[in-house]
Short mmCIF file of C-alpha atoms in Angstrom, two decimals:
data_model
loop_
_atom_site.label_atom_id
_atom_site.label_comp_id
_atom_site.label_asym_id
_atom_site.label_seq_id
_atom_site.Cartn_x
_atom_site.Cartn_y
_atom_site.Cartn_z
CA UNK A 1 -15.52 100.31 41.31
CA UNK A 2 -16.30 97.49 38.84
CA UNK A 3 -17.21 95.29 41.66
CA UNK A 4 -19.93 98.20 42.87
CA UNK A 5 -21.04 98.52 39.06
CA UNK A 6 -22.06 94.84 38.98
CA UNK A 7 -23.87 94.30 41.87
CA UNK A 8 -25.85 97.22 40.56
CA UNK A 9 -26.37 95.68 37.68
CA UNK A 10 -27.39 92.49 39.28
CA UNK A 11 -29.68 95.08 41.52
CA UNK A 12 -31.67 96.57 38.32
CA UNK A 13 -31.82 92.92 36.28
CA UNK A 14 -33.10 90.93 39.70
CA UNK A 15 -35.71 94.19 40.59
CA UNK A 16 -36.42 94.34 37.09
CA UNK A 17 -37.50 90.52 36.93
CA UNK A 18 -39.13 90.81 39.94
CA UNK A 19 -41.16 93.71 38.90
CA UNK A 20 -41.75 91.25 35.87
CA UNK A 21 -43.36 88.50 37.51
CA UNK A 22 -45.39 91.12 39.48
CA UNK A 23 -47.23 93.10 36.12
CA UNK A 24 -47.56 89.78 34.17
CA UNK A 25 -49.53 88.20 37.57
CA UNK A 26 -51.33 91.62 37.12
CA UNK A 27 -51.79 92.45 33.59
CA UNK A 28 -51.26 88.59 31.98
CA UNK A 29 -48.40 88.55 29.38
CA UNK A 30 -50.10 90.13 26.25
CA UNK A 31 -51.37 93.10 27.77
CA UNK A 32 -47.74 93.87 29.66
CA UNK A 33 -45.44 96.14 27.98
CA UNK A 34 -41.73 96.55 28.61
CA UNK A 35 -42.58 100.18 29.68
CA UNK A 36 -44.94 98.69 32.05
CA UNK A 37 -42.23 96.37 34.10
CA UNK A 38 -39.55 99.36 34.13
CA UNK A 39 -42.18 101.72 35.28
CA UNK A 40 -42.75 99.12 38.11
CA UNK A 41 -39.32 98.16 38.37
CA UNK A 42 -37.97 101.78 38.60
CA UNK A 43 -35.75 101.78 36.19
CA UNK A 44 -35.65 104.29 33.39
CA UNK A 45 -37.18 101.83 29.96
CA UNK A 46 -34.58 102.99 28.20
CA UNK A 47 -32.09 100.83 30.45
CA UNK A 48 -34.09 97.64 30.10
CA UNK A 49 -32.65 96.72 26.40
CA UNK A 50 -29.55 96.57 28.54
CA UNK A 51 -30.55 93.50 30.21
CA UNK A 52 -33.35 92.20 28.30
CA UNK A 53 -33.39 92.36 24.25
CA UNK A 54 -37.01 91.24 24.14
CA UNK A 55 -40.19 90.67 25.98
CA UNK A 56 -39.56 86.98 25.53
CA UNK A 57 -36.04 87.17 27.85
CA UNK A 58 -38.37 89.20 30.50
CA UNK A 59 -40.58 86.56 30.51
CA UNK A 60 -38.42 84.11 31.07
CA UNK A 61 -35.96 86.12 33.70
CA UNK A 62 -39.84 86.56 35.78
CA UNK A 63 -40.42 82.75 35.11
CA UNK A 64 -36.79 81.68 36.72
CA UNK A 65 -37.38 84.42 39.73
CA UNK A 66 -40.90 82.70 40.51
CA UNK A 67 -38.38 79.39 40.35
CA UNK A 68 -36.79 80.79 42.97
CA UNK A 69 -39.55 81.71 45.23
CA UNK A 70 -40.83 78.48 45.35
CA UNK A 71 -37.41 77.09 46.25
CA UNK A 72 -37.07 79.64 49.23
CA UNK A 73 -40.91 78.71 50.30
CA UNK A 74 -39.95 74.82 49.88
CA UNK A 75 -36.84 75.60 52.22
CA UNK A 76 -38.65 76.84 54.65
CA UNK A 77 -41.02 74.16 54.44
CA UNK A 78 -38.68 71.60 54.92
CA UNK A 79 -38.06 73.16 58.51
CA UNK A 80 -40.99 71.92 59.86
CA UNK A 81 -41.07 68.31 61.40
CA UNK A 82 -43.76 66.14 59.46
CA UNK A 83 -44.48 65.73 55.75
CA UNK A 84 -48.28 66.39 57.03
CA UNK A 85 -47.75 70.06 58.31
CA UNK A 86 -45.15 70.88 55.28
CA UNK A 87 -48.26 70.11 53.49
CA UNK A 88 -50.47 71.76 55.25
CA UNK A 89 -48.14 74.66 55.59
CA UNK A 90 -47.82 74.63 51.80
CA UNK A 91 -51.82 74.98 52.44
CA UNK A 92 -52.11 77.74 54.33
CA UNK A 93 -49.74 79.88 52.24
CA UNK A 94 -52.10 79.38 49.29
CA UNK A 95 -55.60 80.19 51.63
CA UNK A 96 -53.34 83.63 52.83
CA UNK A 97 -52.76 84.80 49.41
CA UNK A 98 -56.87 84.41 48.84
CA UNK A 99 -57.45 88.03 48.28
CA UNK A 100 -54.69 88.48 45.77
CA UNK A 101 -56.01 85.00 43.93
CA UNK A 102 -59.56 86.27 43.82
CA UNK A 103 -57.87 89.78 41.94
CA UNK A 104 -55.16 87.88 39.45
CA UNK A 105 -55.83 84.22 39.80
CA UNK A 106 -52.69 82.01 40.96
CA UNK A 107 -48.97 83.54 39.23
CA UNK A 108 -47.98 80.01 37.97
CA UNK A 109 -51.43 79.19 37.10
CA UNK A 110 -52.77 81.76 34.96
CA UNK A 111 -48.60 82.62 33.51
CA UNK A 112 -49.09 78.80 32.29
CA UNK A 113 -52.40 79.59 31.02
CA UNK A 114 -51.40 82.06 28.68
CA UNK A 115 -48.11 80.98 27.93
CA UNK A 116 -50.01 77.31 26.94
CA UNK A 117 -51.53 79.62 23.99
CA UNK A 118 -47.82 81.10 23.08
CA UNK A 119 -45.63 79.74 20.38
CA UNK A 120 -42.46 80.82 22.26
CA UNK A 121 -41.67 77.88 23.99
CA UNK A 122 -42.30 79.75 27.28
CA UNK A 123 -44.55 77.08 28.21
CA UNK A 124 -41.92 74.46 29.01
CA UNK A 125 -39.95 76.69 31.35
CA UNK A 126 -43.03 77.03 33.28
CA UNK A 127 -43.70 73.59 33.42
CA UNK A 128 -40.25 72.81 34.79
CA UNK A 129 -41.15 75.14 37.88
CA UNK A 130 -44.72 73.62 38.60
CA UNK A 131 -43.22 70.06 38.02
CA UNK A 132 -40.59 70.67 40.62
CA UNK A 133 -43.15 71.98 43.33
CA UNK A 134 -45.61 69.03 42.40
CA UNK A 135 -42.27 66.85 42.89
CA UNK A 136 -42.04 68.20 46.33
CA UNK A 137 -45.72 67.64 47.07
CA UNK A 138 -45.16 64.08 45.85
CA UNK A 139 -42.27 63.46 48.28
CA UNK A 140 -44.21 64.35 51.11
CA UNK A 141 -46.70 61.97 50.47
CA UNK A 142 -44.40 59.29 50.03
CA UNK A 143 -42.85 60.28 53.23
CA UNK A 144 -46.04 59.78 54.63
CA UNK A 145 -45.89 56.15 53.46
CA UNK A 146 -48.22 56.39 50.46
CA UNK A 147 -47.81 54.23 47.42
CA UNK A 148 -50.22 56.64 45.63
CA UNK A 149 -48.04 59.50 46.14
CA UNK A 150 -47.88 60.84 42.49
CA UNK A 151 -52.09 60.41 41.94
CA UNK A 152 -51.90 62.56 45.62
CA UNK A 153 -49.70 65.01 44.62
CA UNK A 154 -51.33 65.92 41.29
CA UNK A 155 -54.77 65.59 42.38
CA UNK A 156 -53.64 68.48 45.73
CA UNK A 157 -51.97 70.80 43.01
CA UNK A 158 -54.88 70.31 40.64
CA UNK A 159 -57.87 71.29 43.80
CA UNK A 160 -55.17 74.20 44.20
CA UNK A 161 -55.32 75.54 40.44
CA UNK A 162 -58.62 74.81 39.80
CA UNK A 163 -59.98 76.69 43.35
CA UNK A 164 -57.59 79.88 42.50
CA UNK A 165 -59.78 79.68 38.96
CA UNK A 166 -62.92 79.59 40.48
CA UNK A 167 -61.82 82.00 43.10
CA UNK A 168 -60.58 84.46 40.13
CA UNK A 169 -63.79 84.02 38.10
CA UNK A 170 -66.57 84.43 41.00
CA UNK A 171 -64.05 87.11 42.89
CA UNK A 172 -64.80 85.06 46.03
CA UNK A 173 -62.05 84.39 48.32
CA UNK A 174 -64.37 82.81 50.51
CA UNK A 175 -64.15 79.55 47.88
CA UNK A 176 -60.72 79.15 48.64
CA UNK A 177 -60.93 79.82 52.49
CA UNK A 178 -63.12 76.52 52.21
CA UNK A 179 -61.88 74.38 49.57
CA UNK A 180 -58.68 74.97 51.88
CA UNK A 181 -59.99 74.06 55.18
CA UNK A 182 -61.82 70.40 52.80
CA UNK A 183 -58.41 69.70 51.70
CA UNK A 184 -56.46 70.18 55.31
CA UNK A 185 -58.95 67.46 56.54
CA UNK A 186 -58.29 65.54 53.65
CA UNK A 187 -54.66 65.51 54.08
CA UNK A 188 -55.10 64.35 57.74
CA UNK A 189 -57.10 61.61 56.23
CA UNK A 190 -54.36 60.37 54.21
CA UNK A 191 -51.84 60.16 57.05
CA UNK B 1 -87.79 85.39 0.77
CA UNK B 2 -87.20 87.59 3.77
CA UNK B 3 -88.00 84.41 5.86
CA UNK B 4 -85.25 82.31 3.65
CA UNK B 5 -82.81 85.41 4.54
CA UNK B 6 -83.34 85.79 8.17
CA UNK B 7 -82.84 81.76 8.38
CA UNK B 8 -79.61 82.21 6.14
CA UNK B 9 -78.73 85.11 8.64
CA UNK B 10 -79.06 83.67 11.78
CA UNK B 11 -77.14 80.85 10.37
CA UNK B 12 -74.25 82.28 9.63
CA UNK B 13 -74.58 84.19 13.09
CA UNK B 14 -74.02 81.38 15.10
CA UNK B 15 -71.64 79.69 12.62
CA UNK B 16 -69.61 82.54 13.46
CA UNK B 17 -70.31 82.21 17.01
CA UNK B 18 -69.49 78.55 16.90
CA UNK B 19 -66.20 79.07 15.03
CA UNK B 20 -65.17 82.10 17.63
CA UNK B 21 -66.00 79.59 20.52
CA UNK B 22 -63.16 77.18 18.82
CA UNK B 23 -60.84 79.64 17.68
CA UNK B 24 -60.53 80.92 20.93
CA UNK B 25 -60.17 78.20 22.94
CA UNK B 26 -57.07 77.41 20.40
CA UNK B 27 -55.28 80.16 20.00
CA UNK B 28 -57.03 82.57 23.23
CA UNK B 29 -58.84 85.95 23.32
CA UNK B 30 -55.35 88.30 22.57
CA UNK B 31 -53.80 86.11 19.24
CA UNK B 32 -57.46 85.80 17.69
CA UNK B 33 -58.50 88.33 15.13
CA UNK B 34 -61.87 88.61 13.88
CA UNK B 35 -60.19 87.42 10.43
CA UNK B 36 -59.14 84.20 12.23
CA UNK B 37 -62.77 83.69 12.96
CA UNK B 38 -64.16 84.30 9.54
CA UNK B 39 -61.76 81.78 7.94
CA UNK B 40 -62.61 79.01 10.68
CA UNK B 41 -66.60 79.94 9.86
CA UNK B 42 -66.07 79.97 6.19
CA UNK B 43 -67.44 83.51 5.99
CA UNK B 44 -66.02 85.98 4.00
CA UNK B 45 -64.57 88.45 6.45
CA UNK B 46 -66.10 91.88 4.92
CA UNK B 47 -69.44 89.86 5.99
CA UNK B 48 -68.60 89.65 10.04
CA UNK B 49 -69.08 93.56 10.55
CA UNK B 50 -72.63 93.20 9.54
CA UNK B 51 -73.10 90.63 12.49
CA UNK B 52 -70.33 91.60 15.45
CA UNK B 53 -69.10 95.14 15.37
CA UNK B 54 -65.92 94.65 17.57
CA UNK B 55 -64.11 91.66 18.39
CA UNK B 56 -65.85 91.90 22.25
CA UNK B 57 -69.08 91.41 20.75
CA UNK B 58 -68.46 88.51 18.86
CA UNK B 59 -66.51 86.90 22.15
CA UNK B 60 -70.15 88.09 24.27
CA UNK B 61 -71.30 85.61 21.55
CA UNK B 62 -69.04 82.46 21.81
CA UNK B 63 -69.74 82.75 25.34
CA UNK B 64 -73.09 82.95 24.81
CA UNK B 65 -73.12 79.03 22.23
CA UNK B 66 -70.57 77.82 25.34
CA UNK B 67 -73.73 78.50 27.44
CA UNK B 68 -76.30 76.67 24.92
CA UNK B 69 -73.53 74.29 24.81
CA UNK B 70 -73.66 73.59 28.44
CA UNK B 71 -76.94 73.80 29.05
CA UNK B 72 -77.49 70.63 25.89
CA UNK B 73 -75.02 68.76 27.97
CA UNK B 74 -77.02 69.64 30.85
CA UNK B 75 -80.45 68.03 29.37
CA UNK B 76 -78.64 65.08 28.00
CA UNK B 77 -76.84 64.25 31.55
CA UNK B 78 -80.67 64.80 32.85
CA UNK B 79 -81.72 61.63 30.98
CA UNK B 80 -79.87 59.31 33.45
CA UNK B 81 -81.79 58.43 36.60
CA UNK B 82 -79.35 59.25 39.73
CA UNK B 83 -77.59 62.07 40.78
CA UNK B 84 -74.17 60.15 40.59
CA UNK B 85 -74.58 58.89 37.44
CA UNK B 86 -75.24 61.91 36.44
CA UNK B 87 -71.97 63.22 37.87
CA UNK B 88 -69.60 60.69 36.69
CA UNK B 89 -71.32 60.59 32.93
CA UNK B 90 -69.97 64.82 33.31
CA UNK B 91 -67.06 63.59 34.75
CA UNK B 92 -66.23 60.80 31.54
CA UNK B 93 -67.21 64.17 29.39
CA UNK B 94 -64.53 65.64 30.42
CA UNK B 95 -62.32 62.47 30.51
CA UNK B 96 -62.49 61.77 26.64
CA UNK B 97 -61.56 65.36 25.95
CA UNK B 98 -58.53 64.65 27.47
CA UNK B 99 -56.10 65.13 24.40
CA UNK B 100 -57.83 68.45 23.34
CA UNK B 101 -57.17 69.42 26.95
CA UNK B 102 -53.69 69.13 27.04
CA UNK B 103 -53.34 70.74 23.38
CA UNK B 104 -55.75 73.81 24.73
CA UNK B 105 -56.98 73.57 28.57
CA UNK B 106 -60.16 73.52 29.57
CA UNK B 107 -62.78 75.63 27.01
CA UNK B 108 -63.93 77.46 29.58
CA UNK B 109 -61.29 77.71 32.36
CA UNK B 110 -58.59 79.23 30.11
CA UNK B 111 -61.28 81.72 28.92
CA UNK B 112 -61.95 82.39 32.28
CA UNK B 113 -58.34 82.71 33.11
CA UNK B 114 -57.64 85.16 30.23
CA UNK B 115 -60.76 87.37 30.59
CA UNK B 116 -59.86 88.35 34.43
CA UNK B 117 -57.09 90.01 33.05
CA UNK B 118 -59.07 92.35 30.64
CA UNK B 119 -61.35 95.26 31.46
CA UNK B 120 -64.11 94.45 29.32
CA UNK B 121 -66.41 93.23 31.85
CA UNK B 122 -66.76 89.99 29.46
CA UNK B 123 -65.60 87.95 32.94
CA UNK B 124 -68.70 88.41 34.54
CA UNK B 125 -70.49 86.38 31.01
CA UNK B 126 -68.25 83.61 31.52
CA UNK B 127 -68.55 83.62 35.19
CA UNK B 128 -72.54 83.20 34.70
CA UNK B 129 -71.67 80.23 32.50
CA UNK B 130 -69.46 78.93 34.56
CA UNK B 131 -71.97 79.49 38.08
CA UNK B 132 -74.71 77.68 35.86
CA UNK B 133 -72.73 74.50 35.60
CA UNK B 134 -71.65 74.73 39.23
CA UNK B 135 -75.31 75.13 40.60
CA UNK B 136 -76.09 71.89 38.70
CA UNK B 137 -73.81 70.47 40.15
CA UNK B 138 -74.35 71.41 43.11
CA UNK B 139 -78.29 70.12 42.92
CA UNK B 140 -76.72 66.87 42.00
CA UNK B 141 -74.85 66.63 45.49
CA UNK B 142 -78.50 67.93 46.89
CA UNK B 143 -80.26 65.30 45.68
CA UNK B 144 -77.80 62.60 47.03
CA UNK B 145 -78.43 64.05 50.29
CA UNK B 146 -75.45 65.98 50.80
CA UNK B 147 -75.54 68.98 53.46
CA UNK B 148 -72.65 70.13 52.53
CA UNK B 149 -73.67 70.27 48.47
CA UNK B 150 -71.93 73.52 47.66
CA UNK B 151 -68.76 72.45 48.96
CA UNK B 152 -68.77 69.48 47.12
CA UNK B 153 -69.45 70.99 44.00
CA UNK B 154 -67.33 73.78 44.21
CA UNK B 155 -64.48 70.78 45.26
CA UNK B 156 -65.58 69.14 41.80
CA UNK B 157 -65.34 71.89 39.28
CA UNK B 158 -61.91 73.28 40.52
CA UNK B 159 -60.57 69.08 40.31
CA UNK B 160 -61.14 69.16 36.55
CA UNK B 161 -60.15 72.82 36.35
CA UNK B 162 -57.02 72.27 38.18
CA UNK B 163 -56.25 69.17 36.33
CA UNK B 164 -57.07 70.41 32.84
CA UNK B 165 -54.57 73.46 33.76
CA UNK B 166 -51.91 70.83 34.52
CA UNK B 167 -52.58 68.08 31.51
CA UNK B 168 -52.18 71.25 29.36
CA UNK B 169 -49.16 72.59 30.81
CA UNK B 170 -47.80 69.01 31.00
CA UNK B 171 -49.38 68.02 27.77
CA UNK B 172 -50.07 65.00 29.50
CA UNK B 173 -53.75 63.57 29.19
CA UNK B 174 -52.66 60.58 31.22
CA UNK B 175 -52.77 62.94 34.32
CA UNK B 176 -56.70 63.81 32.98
CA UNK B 177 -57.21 59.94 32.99
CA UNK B 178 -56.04 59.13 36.37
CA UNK B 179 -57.42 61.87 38.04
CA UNK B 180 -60.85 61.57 36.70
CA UNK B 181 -60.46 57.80 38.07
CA UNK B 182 -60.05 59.48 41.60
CA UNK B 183 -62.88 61.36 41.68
CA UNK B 184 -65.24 58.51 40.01
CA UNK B 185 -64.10 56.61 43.06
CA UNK B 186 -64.34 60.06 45.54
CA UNK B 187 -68.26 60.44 44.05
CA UNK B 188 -69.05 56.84 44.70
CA UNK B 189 -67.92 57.33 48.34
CA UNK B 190 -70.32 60.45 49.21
CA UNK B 191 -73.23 58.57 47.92
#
């Protein structure tokens, strides 16, 4: 029986971060109520305050499950044979999820946004998930035998956030459907 | 008299403007309060009704000096005699603000960012900002022969959005420095 009861409650805490990191990529932190994420979460709000005391611990239980989304992409990643097509796998991931950028911008992008304005300290747990994806990035250029690897890395994450900005503001998807395609030649160039 | 008041007027109109353009870009559109403003414009805050109703006007007008601001930038970078040095004198712009960049972001981007997520249709202002810079930059390509113009541009503006979204999140202006040595170098070889 107990075991039963806590993988429940590990069901309702893990759906209800996930349902988290879903409404703040939607509605942006300060417009996202607790109500909202149970409501999306399906779990009655009331039940929440058992698992998360404040908006804050929400936050921050949405922040570690986007953690470890990026880990299961980067595993998957890591299947394929060359540092070139993790890369440009990486790539393609970001020009499929073009309509949902052009609605809410990129998750990590605009959640580090806002959180940048926040005096929660927020910001640095965010920052520990984009560093360890631009880590990865930098890897595969080095695997690729570049001694600019870090300058590479930043400068492919930065063309990444700035065209799911652009793609936001203008509503175009179309901009990142090209900027894409620019930076999978690009990366071809390098290797 | 009425002259002296209408001067004194507009005056304090657009030092309110002015202020609401810094406050937000410091503290975003959700933590500012119209009280906020008033304090940063020196104006008492009983006066700001009799300019900006709501707190949406008087962020219709920041965006609206962020425009006037542009477009002075605009007429100064017009001084210099080719398209590229035109280009890179925006790009060193955006260079030295490095260290306000990775206190706030980008003026504009994180504006950007945090008006998608509101209903207020004050997006599409800053998106006509925004598409003003970009089409200027885009001319700049143009003129240095470039077919493929848009492209560049659009590649351009989302490198320093990207990378002012990851000096602030970082806090790193270093990252601002190097990259903006990248794409000095990546204007040089289009030319």
């Amino acid at each position: 029986m107990s075991q039963v009861t806590d993988s429940t409650r590990t069901g309702k805490r893990e759906r209800l971060a996930g349902a988290a990191m879903r409404v703040l990529h939607e509605q942006g932190v300060e417009k996202t109520t607790l109500a909202d994420i149970a409501r999306a979460a399906d779990v009655p709000v009331g039940n929440v305050y058992y698992y998360f005391k404040t908006k804050d611990q929400l936050i921050e239980a949405a922040i570690d499950a986007h953690g470890r989304q990026l880990e299961s992409m980067i595993s998957t990643l890591e299947q394929l044979p060359t540092p070139q097509e993790r890369l440009k796998s990486l790539l393609h991931g970001w020009i499929e999820q073009r309509d949902l950028t052009a609605r809410y911008g990129c998750p990590t992008g605009t959640l580090a946004s806002e959180l940048d304005k926040r005096d929660d300290g927020l910001d640095r747990a965010i920052a520990k998930v984009m560093g360890e994806l631009l880590d990865w990035v930098e890897r595969q250029f080095q695997a690729m035998g570049r001694d600019d690897a870090r300058e590479l890395a930043v400068a492919l994450f930065a063309a990444y956030q700035g065209i799911s900005l652009l793609t936001n503001t203008f509503r175009d998807p179309g901009l990142m459907a090209v900027e894409g395609r620019r930076l999978e030649r690009w990366i071809d160039s390098l290797a």
